[in-house]
Short mmCIF file of C-alpha atoms in Angstrom, two decimals:
data_model
loop_
_atom_site.label_atom_id
_atom_site.label_comp_id
_atom_site.label_asym_id
_atom_site.label_seq_id
_atom_site.Cartn_x
_atom_site.Cartn_y
_atom_site.Cartn_z
CA MET J 1 -35.31 37.21 81.11
CA HIS J 2 -31.90 36.10 82.36
CA PRO J 3 -29.94 39.16 83.57
CA PHE J 4 -26.49 38.16 82.30
CA ARG J 5 -25.63 40.86 79.75
CA GLU J 6 -26.88 42.86 76.82
CA HIS J 7 -26.63 41.23 73.42
CA CYS J 8 -24.16 42.74 70.98
CA ASP J 9 -25.77 43.83 67.69
CA ILE J 10 -24.03 41.61 65.13
CA LEU J 11 -25.07 43.78 62.19
CA GLU J 12 -23.36 46.73 63.90
CA VAL J 13 -20.28 44.54 64.32
CA PHE J 14 -20.26 44.04 60.54
CA LYS J 15 -20.52 47.79 59.96
CA GLU J 16 -17.63 48.51 62.30
CA GLY J 17 -15.46 45.82 60.74
CA LYS J 18 -16.12 47.02 57.21
CA SER J 19 -15.33 50.62 58.12
CA ALA J 20 -11.90 49.59 59.46
CA ASP J 21 -10.57 47.15 56.83
CA GLY J 22 -13.37 46.81 54.33
CA PHE J 23 -14.33 43.45 55.85
CA LEU J 24 -15.05 41.84 59.21
CA ARG J 25 -12.26 39.62 60.55
CA VAL J 26 -13.82 36.33 61.63
CA ALA J 27 -12.55 33.16 63.33
CA ALA J 28 -14.30 30.00 62.17
CA PRO J 29 -15.91 27.54 64.58
CA MET J 30 -13.27 24.84 65.05
CA VAL J 31 -14.10 21.61 66.85
CA ARG J 32 -11.94 21.27 70.00
CA TYR J 33 -10.09 24.53 69.46
CA SER J 34 -12.44 27.56 69.40
CA LYS J 35 -12.77 27.59 73.17
CA LEU J 36 -12.82 30.63 75.43
CA GLU J 37 -9.06 30.76 76.03
CA PHE J 38 -8.26 30.68 72.30
CA ARG J 39 -11.05 33.17 71.59
CA ARG J 40 -9.34 35.51 74.04
CA LEU J 41 -6.04 35.17 72.21
CA LEU J 42 -7.73 35.83 68.87
CA ARG J 43 -9.57 38.86 70.21
CA LYS J 44 -6.30 40.34 71.41
CA HIS J 45 -4.86 39.88 67.92
CA GLY J 46 -7.53 41.53 65.84
CA VAL J 47 -10.30 38.95 65.31
CA GLN J 48 -13.59 40.83 65.52
CA LEU J 49 -16.11 37.98 65.55
CA ARG J 50 -15.59 34.58 67.14
CA PHE J 51 -17.56 31.33 67.20
CA THR J 52 -17.61 28.51 69.74
CA PRO J 53 -16.65 25.03 68.59
CA MET J 54 -19.51 23.11 67.01
CA ILE J 55 -21.75 21.75 69.79
CA ILE J 56 -24.15 18.82 69.38
CA ALA J 57 -27.52 20.47 70.10
CA ASP J 58 -29.35 17.39 71.33
CA SER J 59 -26.64 16.52 73.86
CA PHE J 60 -26.45 20.16 74.99
CA THR J 61 -30.21 20.21 75.57
CA ARG J 62 -30.40 16.93 77.49
CA SER J 63 -27.19 16.92 79.51
CA GLU J 64 -25.97 19.38 82.13
CA LYS J 65 -22.56 17.72 81.88
CA ALA J 66 -22.48 18.42 78.13
CA ARG J 67 -23.40 22.06 78.74
CA GLN J 68 -20.62 22.54 81.26
CA ASN J 69 -18.05 20.70 79.12
CA GLU J 70 -18.86 22.23 75.75
CA PHE J 71 -19.53 25.88 76.56
CA THR J 72 -17.62 28.36 78.71
CA THR J 73 -17.66 32.13 78.54
CA ALA J 74 -16.88 35.32 80.46
CA GLU J 75 -17.87 38.97 80.36
CA ASP J 76 -15.09 39.84 77.91
CA ASP J 77 -16.21 37.14 75.46
CA VAL J 78 -18.00 39.61 73.17
CA PRO J 79 -19.12 39.23 70.46
CA VAL J 80 -19.45 35.47 70.41
CA ILE J 81 -21.72 33.13 68.46
CA ALA J 82 -22.55 29.59 69.56
CA GLN J 83 -22.57 27.09 66.72
CA PHE J 84 -24.75 24.00 66.97
CA ALA J 85 -25.15 20.82 64.98
CA ALA J 86 -28.83 19.97 64.87
CA LYS J 87 -31.12 17.75 62.79
CA ASP J 88 -34.40 19.58 63.33
CA ALA J 89 -35.92 22.83 64.57
CA ASN J 90 -36.74 21.45 68.02
CA GLU J 91 -33.09 20.58 68.73
CA PHE J 92 -31.78 23.90 67.48
CA VAL J 93 -34.40 26.08 69.22
CA ASN J 94 -33.90 24.27 72.53
CA SER J 95 -30.14 24.78 72.48
CA ALA J 96 -30.53 28.39 71.34
CA GLN J 97 -32.94 29.18 74.17
CA LEU J 98 -30.59 27.62 76.72
CA VAL J 99 -27.49 29.50 75.59
CA TYR J 100 -29.40 32.73 74.87
CA PRO J 101 -28.23 34.76 77.92
CA TYR J 102 -24.54 34.18 77.21
CA VAL J 103 -24.05 34.73 73.49
CA ASP J 104 -24.77 37.25 70.76
CA GLY J 105 -25.99 34.76 68.22
CA VAL J 106 -26.54 31.12 67.33
CA ASP J 107 -25.33 29.45 64.15
CA LEU J 108 -26.51 26.29 62.42
CA ASN J 109 -23.72 24.10 61.07
CA CYS J 110 -24.52 23.00 57.52
CA GLY J 111 -20.89 22.91 56.45
CA CYS J 112 -19.13 20.08 58.28
CA PRO J 113 -18.11 17.56 55.56
CA GLN J 114 -16.92 14.76 57.85
CA SER J 115 -18.57 11.42 57.14
CA TRP J 116 -19.76 10.81 60.71
CA ALA J 117 -21.64 14.14 60.71
CA ILE J 118 -23.27 13.51 57.35
CA ALA J 119 -24.26 9.98 58.39
CA LYS J 120 -26.05 11.36 61.46
CA GLY J 121 -27.78 14.11 59.46
CA TYR J 122 -25.58 16.93 60.75
CA GLY J 123 -23.39 19.41 58.90
CA CYS J 124 -23.40 18.93 55.14
CA GLY J 125 -26.03 16.23 55.63
CA LEU J 126 -28.55 19.05 56.09
CA LEU J 127 -27.75 20.46 52.65
CA LYS J 128 -29.46 17.41 51.18
CA ASN J 129 -32.70 18.77 52.64
CA PRO J 130 -32.87 22.56 52.09
CA GLU J 131 -36.53 22.68 53.22
CA LEU J 132 -35.49 21.37 56.63
CA VAL J 133 -32.78 24.03 56.97
CA LYS J 134 -35.30 26.73 56.09
CA ASP J 135 -37.72 25.37 58.69
CA ILE J 136 -35.01 25.38 61.37
CA ILE J 137 -34.09 29.01 60.68
CA SER J 138 -37.62 30.35 60.35
CA THR J 139 -38.76 28.52 63.52
CA THR J 140 -35.75 29.78 65.47
CA ARG J 141 -36.27 33.32 64.27
CA ARG J 142 -39.88 33.26 65.45
CA SER J 143 -38.85 31.80 68.81
CA LEU J 144 -36.05 34.20 69.76
CA SER J 145 -35.67 37.90 70.33
CA GLU J 146 -34.65 39.93 67.28
CA LYS J 147 -31.65 41.05 69.33
CA LEU J 148 -30.06 37.61 68.93
CA SER J 149 -28.38 36.84 65.63
CA VAL J 150 -29.45 33.64 63.85
CA SER J 151 -27.07 32.49 61.12
CA VAL J 152 -26.10 29.51 58.99
CA LYS J 153 -22.74 28.18 57.78
CA ILE J 154 -23.11 26.46 54.41
CA ARG J 155 -21.15 25.11 51.46
CA LEU J 156 -21.84 25.29 47.75
CA LEU J 157 -24.60 22.95 46.63
CA GLN J 158 -23.08 22.31 43.21
CA HIS J 159 -19.54 22.31 41.86
CA ALA J 160 -20.02 24.04 38.50
CA SER J 161 -22.97 26.40 38.96
CA SER J 162 -23.81 28.82 41.75
CA LYS J 163 -27.49 29.05 40.75
CA THR J 164 -28.87 26.57 43.30
CA THR J 165 -26.78 27.98 46.14
CA VAL J 166 -27.85 31.54 45.25
CA GLU J 167 -31.50 30.51 45.48
CA PHE J 168 -30.91 28.64 48.74
CA ALA J 169 -29.13 31.64 50.25
CA ARG J 170 -31.95 33.96 49.22
CA GLN J 171 -34.49 31.67 50.85
CA LEU J 172 -32.49 31.59 54.09
CA GLU J 173 -32.47 35.38 54.05
CA MET J 174 -36.27 35.37 53.66
CA CYS J 175 -36.51 32.94 56.60
CA GLY J 176 -34.85 35.52 58.84
CA ALA J 177 -31.15 34.66 58.79
CA THR J 178 -29.08 37.57 60.10
CA PHE J 179 -26.08 36.62 57.97
CA LEU J 180 -24.59 33.62 56.18
CA SER J 181 -21.11 32.10 56.16
CA LEU J 182 -20.10 30.32 52.97
CA HIS J 183 -17.25 27.90 52.41
CA GLY J 184 -16.55 28.18 48.69
CA ARG J 185 -16.40 24.43 48.01
CA THR J 186 -18.98 21.67 47.84
CA MET J 187 -19.31 18.94 50.45
CA TRP J 188 -17.48 16.58 48.10
CA GLN J 189 -14.45 18.78 47.44
CA LYS J 190 -11.19 18.56 49.37
CA THR J 191 -9.43 21.60 50.79
CA SER J 192 -6.66 21.06 48.24
CA GLU J 193 -9.09 21.89 45.43
CA PRO J 194 -9.48 25.52 44.30
CA LEU J 195 -11.99 27.78 45.99
CA ASN J 196 -14.92 28.80 43.78
CA VAL J 197 -14.43 32.55 44.09
CA GLU J 198 -16.90 33.37 41.34
CA ALA J 199 -19.68 31.48 43.11
CA ILE J 200 -19.00 33.33 46.36
CA ARG J 201 -19.25 36.60 44.45
CA ASP J 202 -22.54 35.57 42.84
CA ILE J 203 -24.06 34.74 46.21
CA LYS J 204 -22.80 37.94 47.79
CA ASP J 205 -24.36 39.99 44.98
CA ALA J 206 -27.70 38.22 45.44
CA LEU J 207 -28.08 38.97 49.16
CA ASN J 208 -29.10 41.96 51.24
CA ILE J 209 -27.79 40.40 54.45
CA PRO J 210 -24.03 40.12 55.13
CA LEU J 211 -22.05 37.21 53.68
CA ILE J 212 -18.86 35.84 55.23
CA ALA J 213 -16.48 34.10 52.81
CA ASN J 214 -14.48 31.12 54.04
CA GLY J 215 -11.70 29.00 52.53
CA SER J 216 -8.00 28.94 51.66
CA VAL J 217 -6.95 32.01 53.66
CA LYS J 218 -3.54 31.50 55.24
CA THR J 219 -2.21 35.09 55.41
CA TRP J 220 -3.40 38.68 55.73
CA ASP J 221 -2.80 39.16 52.01
CA ASP J 222 -4.96 36.11 51.25
CA ALA J 223 -7.78 37.64 53.29
CA CYS J 224 -7.52 40.96 51.49
CA GLU J 225 -7.44 39.22 48.11
CA LEU J 226 -10.51 37.08 48.86
CA HIS J 227 -12.38 40.19 49.93
CA LYS J 228 -11.31 42.00 46.78
CA GLN J 229 -12.44 39.14 44.55
CA THR J 230 -15.77 38.46 46.25
CA GLY J 231 -16.85 41.67 47.95
CA ALA J 232 -17.73 39.58 51.00
CA ASP J 233 -18.68 41.47 54.16
CA GLY J 234 -16.44 39.26 56.29
CA ILE J 235 -13.53 36.88 55.83
CA MET J 236 -13.54 33.73 57.97
CA VAL J 237 -10.38 31.76 58.74
CA ALA J 238 -9.86 28.41 60.44
CA ARG J 239 -6.53 26.65 59.79
CA GLY J 240 -4.72 29.90 59.09
CA LEU J 241 -5.56 31.17 62.58
CA LEU J 242 -4.48 27.92 64.20
CA SER J 243 -1.09 28.26 62.50
CA ASN J 244 -0.90 32.00 63.20
CA PRO J 245 -3.43 33.46 65.67
CA ALA J 246 -2.03 36.92 64.80
CA LEU J 247 -2.99 36.56 61.12
CA PHE J 248 -5.54 39.39 61.41
CA ASN J 249 -3.32 41.60 63.58
CA THR J 250 -2.36 44.52 61.34
CA LYS J 251 0.82 44.98 63.39
CA TYR J 252 2.11 41.72 61.89
CA LYS J 253 0.73 41.96 58.35
CA ASN J 254 3.89 40.58 56.77
CA ALA J 255 4.45 37.79 59.30
CA GLU J 256 4.47 34.34 57.70
CA ILE J 257 4.66 32.56 61.06
CA THR J 258 3.30 33.18 64.53
CA PRO J 259 5.09 36.12 66.21
CA ILE J 260 6.83 35.21 69.45
CA GLU J 261 4.72 37.90 71.17
CA CYS J 262 1.62 35.88 70.34
CA VAL J 263 3.15 32.76 71.90
CA GLN J 264 3.90 34.84 75.00
CA ASP J 265 0.24 35.86 75.15
CA TRP J 266 -0.84 32.22 74.92
CA LEU J 267 1.47 31.24 77.80
CA ASP J 268 0.02 34.06 79.89
CA ILE J 269 -3.55 33.04 79.10
CA ALA J 270 -2.72 29.46 80.08
CA VAL J 271 -1.38 30.54 83.47
CA GLU J 272 -4.48 32.57 84.26
CA ALA J 273 -6.84 29.87 82.96
CA GLY J 274 -5.35 27.21 85.22
CA ASP J 275 -7.26 23.94 85.09
CA ASN J 276 -9.91 25.47 82.83
CA LEU J 277 -7.48 25.02 79.93
CA HIS J 278 -6.67 21.34 79.56
CA PHE J 279 -3.12 20.35 78.80
CA LEU J 280 -3.91 18.64 75.51
CA THR J 281 -5.63 21.71 74.10
CA PHE J 282 -2.85 24.01 75.32
CA HIS J 283 -0.20 21.73 73.82
CA HIS J 284 -1.98 21.32 70.49
CA HIS J 285 -2.29 25.05 69.99
CA LEU J 286 1.43 25.50 70.52
CA THR J 287 2.12 22.71 68.04
CA PHE J 288 0.02 24.57 65.47
CA MET J 289 1.68 27.89 66.28
CA TRP J 290 5.28 26.88 66.78
CA GLY J 291 5.73 23.42 65.29
CA ALA J 292 7.23 24.75 62.07
CA HIS J 293 10.02 26.39 64.13
CA LEU J 294 11.11 23.14 65.70
CA LYS J 295 13.71 20.82 64.30
CA ARG J 296 13.08 17.10 64.55
CA LYS J 297 14.90 16.62 67.86
CA GLU J 298 13.15 19.59 69.47
CA ARG J 299 9.80 18.44 68.17
CA LEU J 300 10.21 14.98 69.61
CA GLU J 301 11.11 16.52 72.95
CA PHE J 302 8.17 18.90 72.79
CA ASN J 303 5.77 16.09 71.94
CA SER J 304 6.89 14.08 74.98
CA PHE J 305 5.74 16.73 77.47
CA THR J 306 2.86 15.89 79.79
CA THR J 307 2.52 19.06 81.91
CA LYS J 308 2.21 22.78 81.28
CA GLU J 309 5.28 23.30 83.43
CA ASP J 310 7.30 21.21 80.96
CA ILE J 311 6.22 23.56 78.20
CA PHE J 312 6.89 26.71 80.21
CA ASN J 313 10.43 25.48 80.94
CA PHE J 314 10.96 24.59 77.27
CA PHE J 315 10.10 28.09 76.05
CA GLU J 316 12.13 29.77 78.77
CA LYS J 317 15.16 27.61 77.99
CA ASN J 318 14.99 27.86 74.21
CA TYR J 319 13.35 31.23 73.53
CA ASN J 320 13.80 33.22 76.74
CA ILE J 321 10.08 33.74 77.30
CA LYS J 322 8.02 32.62 80.27
CA PRO J 323 4.52 33.25 81.61
CA ASN J 324 3.86 36.51 83.37
CA THR J 325 3.13 35.35 86.90
CA GLN J 326 1.42 38.68 87.60
CA GLN J 327 -1.44 37.31 85.48
CA ILE J 328 -2.53 35.19 88.44
CA ILE J 329 -2.26 38.04 90.93
CA GLU J 330 -3.80 40.85 88.87
CA ARG J 331 -6.20 38.82 86.68
CA THR J 332 -6.03 40.33 83.21
CA TYR J 333 -9.31 38.70 82.25
CA PRO J 334 -12.71 38.59 83.98
CA PRO J 335 -13.55 35.36 85.80
CA TYR J 336 -15.35 32.53 84.04
CA THR J 337 -19.10 32.96 84.03
CA ASN J 338 -21.05 30.50 86.12
CA CYS J 339 -23.51 29.54 83.41
CA THR J 340 -26.85 28.32 84.67
CA TYR J 341 -29.73 27.14 82.52
CA ASP J 342 -32.79 27.24 84.75
CA HIS J 343 -34.28 30.13 82.75
CA PHE J 344 -35.59 27.70 80.13
CA GLN J 345 -37.16 24.26 80.32
CA PRO J 346 -36.77 22.58 76.91
CA GLU J 347 -39.50 20.45 75.42
CA ILE J 348 -37.68 17.24 74.55
CA LYS J 349 -39.17 14.83 72.07
CA GLU J 350 -39.11 11.41 73.66
CA THR J 351 -38.53 9.82 70.28
CA ASN J 352 -35.12 11.43 70.21
CA VAL J 353 -32.08 9.78 71.74
CA ILE J 354 -28.89 11.43 72.90
CA GLU J 355 -26.39 11.26 70.09
CA ASP J 356 -23.48 8.97 70.83
CA THR J 357 -20.63 10.82 69.17
CA THR J 358 -17.85 9.39 71.28
CA SER J 359 -16.53 7.08 68.60
CA SER J 360 -16.24 9.76 65.92
CA TRP J 361 -16.33 13.12 67.70
CA ASN J 362 -14.50 13.15 70.98
CA SER J 363 -12.80 16.15 72.58
CA ASN J 364 -10.15 13.85 74.04
CA THR J 365 -8.91 12.77 70.62
CA ASN J 366 -6.65 14.69 68.27
CA GLY J 367 -9.32 15.59 65.74
CA LYS J 368 -9.28 16.36 62.03
CA PHE J 369 -7.40 19.68 62.19
CA PHE J 370 -4.58 18.27 64.29
CA ASN J 371 -4.28 15.02 62.36
CA GLU J 372 -3.98 16.86 59.05
CA PHE J 373 -1.47 19.33 60.51
CA SER J 374 0.54 16.43 61.93
CA GLU J 375 0.67 14.81 58.50
CA GLU J 376 2.09 18.01 57.02
CA LEU J 377 4.83 18.19 59.64
CA GLU J 378 5.63 14.50 59.24
CA ALA J 379 5.99 14.97 55.50
CA GLU J 380 8.55 17.70 56.13
CA ASP J 381 10.90 15.76 58.40
CA ASP J 382 9.45 12.26 58.79
CA CYS J 383 8.54 12.92 62.42
CA ASP J 384 5.57 10.89 63.61
CA LEU J 385 3.24 12.80 65.94
CA SER J 386 0.39 10.32 66.01
CA ASN J 387 1.17 8.78 69.40
CA SER J 388 2.92 11.71 71.05
CA PHE J 389 0.04 13.13 73.01
CA PHE J 390 -1.67 12.06 76.20
CA ALA J 391 -5.45 12.17 76.34
CA GLU J 392 -7.14 14.41 78.84
CA ILE J 393 -8.64 12.77 81.91
#
């Protein structure tokens, strides 16, 4: 057994979260953005359970470069769950065994609605084959220690009725799922359409394992209301936490925008992270957090920056905040873990090929979250962000 650290009991995490607020405060897995540095910011501001970005399991299993690029952690990164996109049990079990020493759980993505994922059999594409999902979970549960959480993120199977999703959720529980996360829309619905609160409630009532509700939460009050309506054990947020990472911080319950203190924390984290936090990711997060504060001229200036130093100077000049240089000297956070994977030799099916996701899923591109956020800002002041950012090298 790899000696890295003890696994955190995720069911105990649910109990602790429910005793504090009635529900566990959860950050969704967000492609490109749920990385260690942002998980640290969220942890500081009240998020109790955090996921990695979605990782392509087959690439993670086959490529050391993919492992080093897609997953980073540290001793303070607790609890954390690694989410994988996989098409079969072999892919998911291999990736779970590899990441086992460094996480508290693994999660199967059955919720991504993007067309490229569905076309390759990932995300919502798996919902077309419930028997396959059940096989993946039951096989993984048999293969891993009971100490490691095994979970699934799903969407509703039908728009009008919750019956089929209730039955599917029950079957996943019987297969050994530790908990489920449910986005209260179908794979065909847009985020602008109403959340099916009643269906979430039906599924929660049918389960003995915890259920996390996801969808349409932009404020603390939204989270409390969704919990009240559904009885869900946890409330998961994606876009709302990008726009305001302090959404779950009870100190800022009435804040409609990111508190300046949270921006300060992000600047400090960036200084300590150094080259581990790429400029594009750092810049994007600040656009999510602070873009609504900026007038058109300021936004154009901000979008022209190419270095972290440009950004530090911008915030010092305009908002009188700057990174705490003591972060580098004193090291607020533990060092990055040197993750090694020689504890497990995966059995790779030769019929498989490494997924080429570069054309549709590339960490150097803006991505769905950022593109949609950019469109919202452009609609407000006709400011085009589409070509304002420089790709990472």
